[in-house]
Amino acid sequence: MKYLDKSIIEINKLLKEKKIKPIDLVEEAYENIESSDLNAYITLTKEEAYQKAKELEDKEVDSLLFGLPIAVKDNICTKGVLTTCASHMLDNFVPIYDATVVEKINNANMIIIGKTNMDEFAMGSSSRTSYFGAPHNPWDTNKISGGSSGGSASTIAARDVLFALGSDTGGSIRQPASYTGIVGMKPTYGRVSRYGLIAFASSLDQIGPMTKNVYENALLLNVISGHDDKDLTSANKEEDFTRLIGKDVKGMKIAIPNFFVSDIVDKEIIAKLKETVKVLEKLGATVDYVDMKYLDNAVTLYQIIAMGEASSNLARFDGIRYGHSKENPEDIKDVYFGTRAEGFGKEVKRRIMVGSYLLSGENAREYFYKALSIRDDMKQEFTNIFKDYDFVIGPTTTTTAYLLTDPMDDPSKSFMDDVLVIPVNMAGIPGLNMPIGFDKNHMPIGMQIIANSFEEAKIYQLASALEKELNLELNPNAGGDNND
Amino acid sequence: MTNYIATIGVEVHVELKTKTKIFSNSKNGYGQMANSLTNVIDLGYPGTLPTLNEEVLNLAIKAATVLNCKIRKEMHFDRKNYFYPDNPKNYQITQFATPIGYDGYVEIDVDGKKKKIYIEEMHIEEDTCKSTHRGEKTLLDFNRAGVPLIEIVTKPCMSTPEEAKKYLEKLRELLLYSDISDCKMEEGSMRADANVSIRKKESDPFNTKAEIKNIGSISNVGLSIEKEIERQAKIYDAGETFKPQTRRFDDKLQDTVLMRVKETGNDYRYFPEPDIPFVIVTDERIEKVKKEIPMLPDERRLKYQELGIAEVNANKIVLNRSISDYLNNLLDEKINFKTASNLLLGDIQAYLNKNEKEITDTTLTKERFIDLVNKMDDNTLTSKNLKDILDKVLESDKSISEIMKECNVENITDDKAIKEVIKKIIAENPESVADYKAGHDRAIKYLMGQVMKETKGGVNPKMAMDILTEELN
């Protein structure tokens, strides 16, 4: 059968002509998921998915996304479906409300297939902090699929389903997309409602689409974006993100910050990027290498702001109203200390402690408020660059995916996995990862395309032009040693 | 009193009279079934986000205006982080760095002199939930969680319990009159904390302060400050000192008791609330809100006295908001306001109290009231007769004259008729006439009483008195 390998246009045609039913796609998705051993999901929502597929049989196929299965990262609330954040703290938490993006997916008649694995509370860069064990990379199951949206990346790369949602606070969509050879977009902050996304760092969190190609990515962003009365930080902008796809990129101006090709990046990756630059130039774009300030401060700023906000966001998990609660506590202190000691994993505790420290007393001024102010400078630096350039590009990661067994005892080192993606979150602007080739071990290499706020459509324009030109074989199941 | 100088600052939390809560669309209500006015936002569920009730901003702007505060045009909210079971998110959304109002004042009367009580700042925040302790258990009612509050903080500028009480009375009056809060201390919609320290001389540095939390009534604020000053004086007199502390007022003991000693300054780890964008308050918005503010108590009192109402009555009227509003509707009319105020505070208020009604619940329209005042004023209607017809005046739509006719209380205003009655009374009471002529003033009062008795009060007293005097002489 393997309908899910076909293009979305073909699947849509089959559905319209009633040659297949949504239930066939659901069945195929579960077969795919169960036959692979990627640990990409925390919860499969079979009952709900089959029921929804049945319901859709009587409905008119009214859009390209109709009846298509989608995987949702497990930090996005789903009514009546376990939402764990990959944490023991929430391993019994069944929300009584849908996140706004989930409502939108349901209204678009897409079918949620399951909740994907991730780093606990999205804190990590290899999904190895998950209470449920790490997901695997379908290109090499001994390797990480990145994080924190590792499960979503893994299931898309493996071609289990066409669509997945991730969330990106400091690279958590783009970095795993890069490690697994898929397309992942972190939209402009405010583009997608955060209502129902369990907060990690509220001023940075953003939900985004993860897909195998650029067009499908733009389609999914069409579904999930838009203003939401429930999220005061959501932007009031509507547009069709596919509208520039297929348009010429001749004359477009691209900047590569020298920091992005400095010696922190693997040579093989820089070489692949330079090859890609040639392709872009062939397409008529111009590429300049530029100096940009603050990029090398981004990780430090991120650690201060994200951990500070996280320490407050995660305070609500106290065992009183929902989630894990210590049994037979002695007093209220024991409810707090016991619940949080048992419920949170090591990395989460570490970040809460560091975050609390950074906001304490004089430290707030010394670190947190200073970081907020430098963040503004960094955003300004990007604004300035975009006066002269359409895009900033660079590698998404400094290396390709590494082994699941690599040590994770140095917490600050794991932030280095995100050193190239974090500046985008700090500036609140959109960034997309797309695969541009493979390393010598045939692990995917990703490139990041960054544009000014609310210019996602333009990013898709460049990305799709490049995707078409590169024409890579990106299905790990295809064997694919021919496209090295 | 002691021979120390006290320094007192007061912090007041006031619940705003909005339809819904500050950050969610749950109803803002009191006295409902526990946890019936809550949703996932009030309960701090994961993934939920606050929205901002614009009505709260308007009321806060209004409060800042009546408290003579400067209004911040650009502000944000902050998170105050602390763990407590009544704090659902374990952070409270408040305004720490950019309070909406600052540098204000309220004027009070101290021994006939005006004194300004300076307001350091006032800010918007959310209320916590209500916890009730039952034996080993603590019950939480989240109906109050997310109810909008403003906190109003004075400078440490008061020096007596009396001033603190007057400040609170004034504050309450202002907030009530501008429809910001119903200010019911017994229901917790107004809560006061007092900071008290004492020292020997003005030139001495401030001493350690104690904070008395959540005092349940304005009189208890006075009492608790008084007790606290005595307590601190005793300590210093004994050559001892004490640590900064939080105390509460115990109703049974009628004294303050220790809650906790403040070991170190609290570390609330404030930072800007990322879920709520910066708020911009435009001049247009401020102007629009200002227009909604009705005439405030001080201005009312002044106005009433200008119109001839006695000070004591002017004060009494202002104590009753609906009566005062009723009177304000008449300010441009040419009537005797003294009579009007006597009517409102006398028979009408008695009727309203007895029947548990507001004046707006009666049939006394502006026009009928004016008619009533004029009739009283020119003695067409006596106060005795008014008592007989008052129920009808306030319950039926008929004109005052019609009611008077129906009830047979029309005054004899005909000279001749009055003269006849008076002649009769004079003839019947020769002794009193003799007494009057001998210079006993009392006698004329007696005779007048007889006239009223004879006419069953149905005579215009002024006219009767004039005729009586004339006939006697």
CSV table of N, CA, C and O in Angstrom, one decimal, chain A residues 385-445:
chain,number,residue,atom,x,y,z
A,385,ILE,N,20.7,43.8,9.6
A,385,ILE,CA,21.2,42.9,8.5
A,385,ILE,C,20.1,42.8,7.4
A,385,ILE,O,20.4,42.8,6.2
A,386,PHE,N,18.8,42.7,7.9
A,386,PHE,CA,17.8,42.5,6.9
A,386,PHE,C,17.4,43.8,6.1
A,386,PHE,O,16.6,43.8,5.2
A,387,LYS,N,18.1,44.9,6.5
A,387,LYS,CA,17.9,46.1,5.6
A,387,LYS,C,18.7,45.9,4.3
A,387,LYS,O,18.3,46.4,3.3
A,388,ASP,N,19.8,45.1,4.4
A,388,ASP,CA,20.6,44.9,3.2
A,388,ASP,C,20.4,43.5,2.6
A,388,ASP,O,20.8,43.3,1.4
A,389,TYR,N,19.9,42.5,3.3
A,389,TYR,CA,19.8,41.2,2.8
A,389,TYR,C,18.4,40.6,3.0
A,389,TYR,O,17.7,41.0,3.9
A,390,ASP,N,18.0,39.7,2.1
A,390,ASP,CA,16.7,39.0,2.3
A,390,ASP,C,16.8,37.9,3.3
A,390,ASP,O,15.8,37.6,4.0
A,391,PHE,N,18.0,37.2,3.3
A,391,PHE,CA,18.1,36.1,4.2
A,391,PHE,C,19.5,36.1,4.9
A,391,PHE,O,20.4,36.6,4.4
A,392,VAL,N,19.5,35.4,6.1
A,392,VAL,CA,20.7,35.0,6.7
A,392,VAL,C,20.7,33.4,6.6
A,392,VAL,O,19.7,32.8,7.0
A,393,ILE,N,21.8,32.8,6.2
A,393,ILE,CA,21.8,31.4,6.2
A,393,ILE,C,23.0,30.9,6.9
A,393,ILE,O,24.0,31.6,7.2
A,394,GLY,N,23.0,29.6,7.2
A,394,GLY,CA,24.2,29.0,7.8
A,394,GLY,C,23.9,27.5,8.1
A,394,GLY,O,22.7,27.1,7.8
A,395,PRO,N,24.8,26.8,8.6
A,395,PRO,CA,24.5,25.4,9.0
A,395,PRO,C,23.6,25.5,10.2
A,395,PRO,O,23.6,26.4,11.0
A,396,THR,N,22.8,24.4,10.3
A,396,THR,CA,21.8,24.4,11.5
A,396,THR,C,22.5,23.9,12.7
A,396,THR,O,22.3,24.3,13.8
A,397,THR,N,23.5,22.9,12.5
A,397,THR,CA,24.2,22.4,13.6
A,397,THR,C,25.7,22.3,13.4
A,397,THR,O,26.1,22.4,12.2
A,398,THR,N,26.4,22.2,14.4
A,398,THR,CA,27.9,22.2,14.3
A,398,THR,C,28.4,20.8,13.9
A,398,THR,O,29.5,20.7,13.4
A,399,THR,N,27.6,19.8,14.2
A,399,THR,CA,28.0,18.4,13.8
A,399,THR,C,26.7,17.7,13.3
A,399,THR,O,25.6,18.3,13.4
A,400,THR,N,26.8,16.5,12.8
A,400,THR,CA,25.7,15.7,12.4
A,400,THR,C,25.3,14.9,13.7
A,400,THR,O,26.0,15.0,14.7
A,401,ALA,N,24.2,14.2,13.6
A,401,ALA,CA,23.7,13.4,14.8
A,401,ALA,C,24.8,12.5,15.4
A,401,ALA,O,25.6,11.9,14.6
A,402,TYR,N,24.9,12.5,16.7
A,402,TYR,CA,25.9,11.7,17.4
A,402,TYR,C,25.3,10.5,18.1
A,402,TYR,O,24.0,10.4,18.1
A,403,LEU,N,26.1,9.7,18.7
A,403,LEU,CA,25.6,8.4,19.3
A,403,LEU,C,24.7,8.7,20.5
A,403,LEU,O,25.0,9.6,21.3
A,404,LEU,N,23.7,7.9,20.6
A,404,LEU,CA,22.9,7.9,21.8
A,404,LEU,C,23.7,7.7,23.1
A,404,LEU,O,23.4,8.1,24.2
A,405,THR,N,24.8,6.9,22.9
A,405,THR,CA,25.6,6.6,24.1
A,405,THR,C,26.7,7.6,24.4
A,405,THR,O,27.4,7.5,25.4
A,406,ASP,N,26.8,8.7,23.6
A,406,ASP,CA,27.8,9.7,23.9
A,406,ASP,C,27.5,10.3,25.3
A,406,ASP,O,26.3,10.4,25.7
A,407,PRO,N,28.5,10.7,26.0
A,407,PRO,CA,28.3,11.2,27.4
A,407,PRO,C,27.4,12.4,27.4
A,407,PRO,O,27.4,13.2,26.5
A,408,MET,N,26.6,12.5,28.5
A,408,MET,CA,25.8,13.8,28.6
A,408,MET,C,26.0,14.4,30.0
A,408,MET,O,25.1,15.0,30.6
A,409,ASP,N,27.2,14.2,30.5
A,409,ASP,CA,27.5,14.6,31.8
A,409,ASP,C,27.9,16.1,31.9
A,409,ASP,O,28.0,16.7,32.9
A,410,ASP,N,28.2,16.7,30.7
A,410,ASP,CA,28.5,18.1,30.7
A,410,ASP,C,27.3,18.9,30.1
A,410,ASP,O,27.2,19.0,28.9
A,411,PRO,N,26.5,19.5,31.0
A,411,PRO,CA,25.3,20.1,30.6
A,411,PRO,C,25.5,21.3,29.6
A,411,PRO,O,24.8,21.5,28.7
A,412,SER,N,26.6,22.0,29.8
A,412,SER,CA,26.8,23.2,29.0
A,412,SER,C,27.2,22.8,27.6
A,412,SER,O,27.0,23.6,26.7
A,413,LYS,N,27.8,21.6,27.5
A,413,LYS,CA,28.2,21.1,26.1
A,413,LYS,C,27.0,20.9,25.2
A,413,LYS,O,27.0,21.2,24.0
A,414,SER,N,25.9,20.4,25.9
A,414,SER,CA,24.7,20.1,25.1
A,414,SER,C,24.1,21.4,24.5
A,414,SER,O,23.5,21.4,23.4
A,415,PHE,N,24.3,22.5,25.1
A,415,PHE,CA,23.9,23.8,24.5
A,415,PHE,C,24.6,24.1,23.3
A,415,PHE,O,24.1,24.8,22.4
A,416,MET,N,25.8,23.6,23.1
A,416,MET,CA,26.6,23.8,21.9
A,416,MET,C,26.0,23.2,20.7
A,416,MET,O,26.2,23.7,19.6
A,417,ASP,N,25.1,22.2,20.9
A,417,ASP,CA,24.4,21.6,19.8
A,417,ASP,C,23.4,22.7,19.2
A,417,ASP,O,23.0,22.5,18.0
A,418,ASP,N,23.1,23.6,20.0
A,418,ASP,CA,22.1,24.6,19.6
A,418,ASP,C,22.7,26.0,19.4
A,418,ASP,O,22.0,27.0,19.2
A,419,VAL,N,24.0,26.1,19.3
A,419,VAL,CA,24.7,27.4,19.3
A,419,VAL,C,24.3,28.2,18.0
A,419,VAL,O,24.2,29.4,18.0
A,420,LEU,N,24.0,27.5,16.9
A,420,LEU,CA,23.6,28.2,15.7
A,420,LEU,C,22.2,28.5,15.5
A,420,LEU,O,21.8,29.3,14.7
A,421,VAL,N,21.3,27.8,16.3
A,421,VAL,CA,19.9,28.0,16.1
A,421,VAL,C,19.3,29.0,17.2
A,421,VAL,O,18.3,29.6,16.9
A,422,ILE,N,20.0,29.1,18.3
A,422,ILE,CA,19.5,29.9,19.4
A,422,ILE,C,19.3,31.4,19.0
A,422,ILE,O,18.3,32.0,19.4
A,423,PRO,N,20.2,32.0,18.2
A,423,PRO,CA,20.1,33.4,17.9
A,423,PRO,C,18.7,33.8,17.3
A,423,PRO,O,18.1,34.8,17.6
A,424,VAL,N,18.2,32.8,16.6
A,424,VAL,CA,16.9,33.0,15.9
A,424,VAL,C,15.7,33.2,17.0
A,424,VAL,O,14.9,34.0,16.9
A,425,ASN,N,15.8,32.3,18.0
A,425,ASN,CA,14.8,32.5,19.1
A,425,ASN,C,15.0,33.8,19.8
A,425,ASN,O,14.0,34.4,20.2
A,426,MET,N,16.2,34.1,20.1
A,426,MET,CA,16.5,35.4,20.8
A,426,MET,C,15.9,36.6,20.1
A,426,MET,O,15.4,37.5,20.7
A,427,ALA,N,16.0,36.5,18.7
A,427,ALA,CA,15.5,37.7,17.9
A,427,ALA,C,14.0,37.5,17.6
A,427,ALA,O,13.4,38.5,17.1
A,428,GLY,N,13.4,36.4,17.9
A,428,GLY,CA,12.0,36.2,17.7
A,428,GLY,C,11.6,36.1,16.2
A,428,GLY,O,10.5,36.2,15.8
A,429,ILE,N,12.6,35.8,15.3
A,429,ILE,CA,12.4,35.8,13.9
A,429,ILE,C,12.2,34.4,13.4
A,429,ILE,O,12.5,33.4,14.2
A,430,PRO,N,11.8,34.1,12.2
A,430,PRO,CA,11.6,32.8,11.7
A,430,PRO,C,12.9,32.1,11.2
A,430,PRO,O,13.7,32.8,10.6
A,431,GLY,N,13.0,30.8,11.4
A,431,GLY,CA,14.1,30.1,10.8
A,431,GLY,C,13.7,28.7,10.4
A,431,GLY,O,12.8,28.1,11.1
A,432,LEU,N,14.2,28.2,9.3
A,432,LEU,CA,13.8,26.9,8.8
A,432,LEU,C,15.0,26.1,8.6
A,432,LEU,O,16.1,26.5,8.1
A,433,ASN,N,14.9,24.8,9.0
A,433,ASN,CA,16.0,23.9,8.6
A,433,ASN,C,15.5,23.1,7.4
A,433,ASN,O,14.4,22.6,7.3
A,434,MET,N,16.5,22.9,6.4
A,434,MET,CA,16.2,22.0,5.3
A,434,MET,C,17.5,21.2,5.1
A,434,MET,O,18.6,21.6,5.3
A,435,PRO,N,17.3,19.9,4.7
A,435,PRO,CA,18.5,19.1,4.4
A,435,PRO,C,19.2,19.5,3.1
A,435,PRO,O,18.6,19.9,2.2
A,436,ILE,N,20.6,19.5,3.2
A,436,ILE,CA,21.3,19.9,2.0
A,436,ILE,C,22.3,18.8,1.6
A,436,ILE,O,23.1,19.0,0.7
A,437,GLY,N,22.2,17.7,2.3
A,437,GLY,CA,23.1,16.6,1.9
A,437,GLY,C,23.5,15.7,3.1
A,437,GLY,O,22.8,15.7,4.1
A,438,PHE,N,24.6,14.9,2.9
A,438,PHE,CA,24.9,14.0,4.0
A,438,PHE,C,26.4,14.0,4.2
A,438,PHE,O,27.2,14.5,3.4
A,439,ASP,N,26.8,13.6,5.4
A,439,ASP,CA,28.2,13.5,5.8
A,439,ASP,C,28.7,12.1,5.3
A,439,ASP,O,28.0,11.3,4.7
A,440,LYS,N,30.0,11.8,5.6
A,440,LYS,CA,30.6,10.6,5.1
A,440,LYS,C,29.9,9.3,5.7
A,440,LYS,O,30.0,8.3,5.0
A,441,ASN,N,29.2,9.5,6.8
A,441,ASN,CA,28.5,8.3,7.4
A,441,ASN,C,27.1,8.3,6.9
A,441,ASN,O,26.2,7.6,7.5
A,442,HIS,N,26.8,9.1,5.9
A,442,HIS,CA,25.4,9.2,5.4
A,442,HIS,C,24.4,9.7,6.4
A,442,HIS,O,23.3,9.2,6.5
A,443,MET,N,24.9,10.6,7.3
A,443,MET,CA,24.0,11.2,8.2
A,443,MET,C,23.6,12.6,7.6
A,443,MET,O,24.5,13.3,7.1
A,444,PRO,N,22.4,13.0,7.8
A,444,PRO,CA,21.9,14.3,7.1
A,444,PRO,C,22.6,15.5,7.7
A,444,PRO,O,22.9,15.6,8.8
A,445,ILE,N,22.8,16.5,6.7
A,445,ILE,CA,23.4,17.8,7.1
A,445,ILE,C,22.3,18.8,6.8
A,445,ILE,O,21.6,18.7,5.7
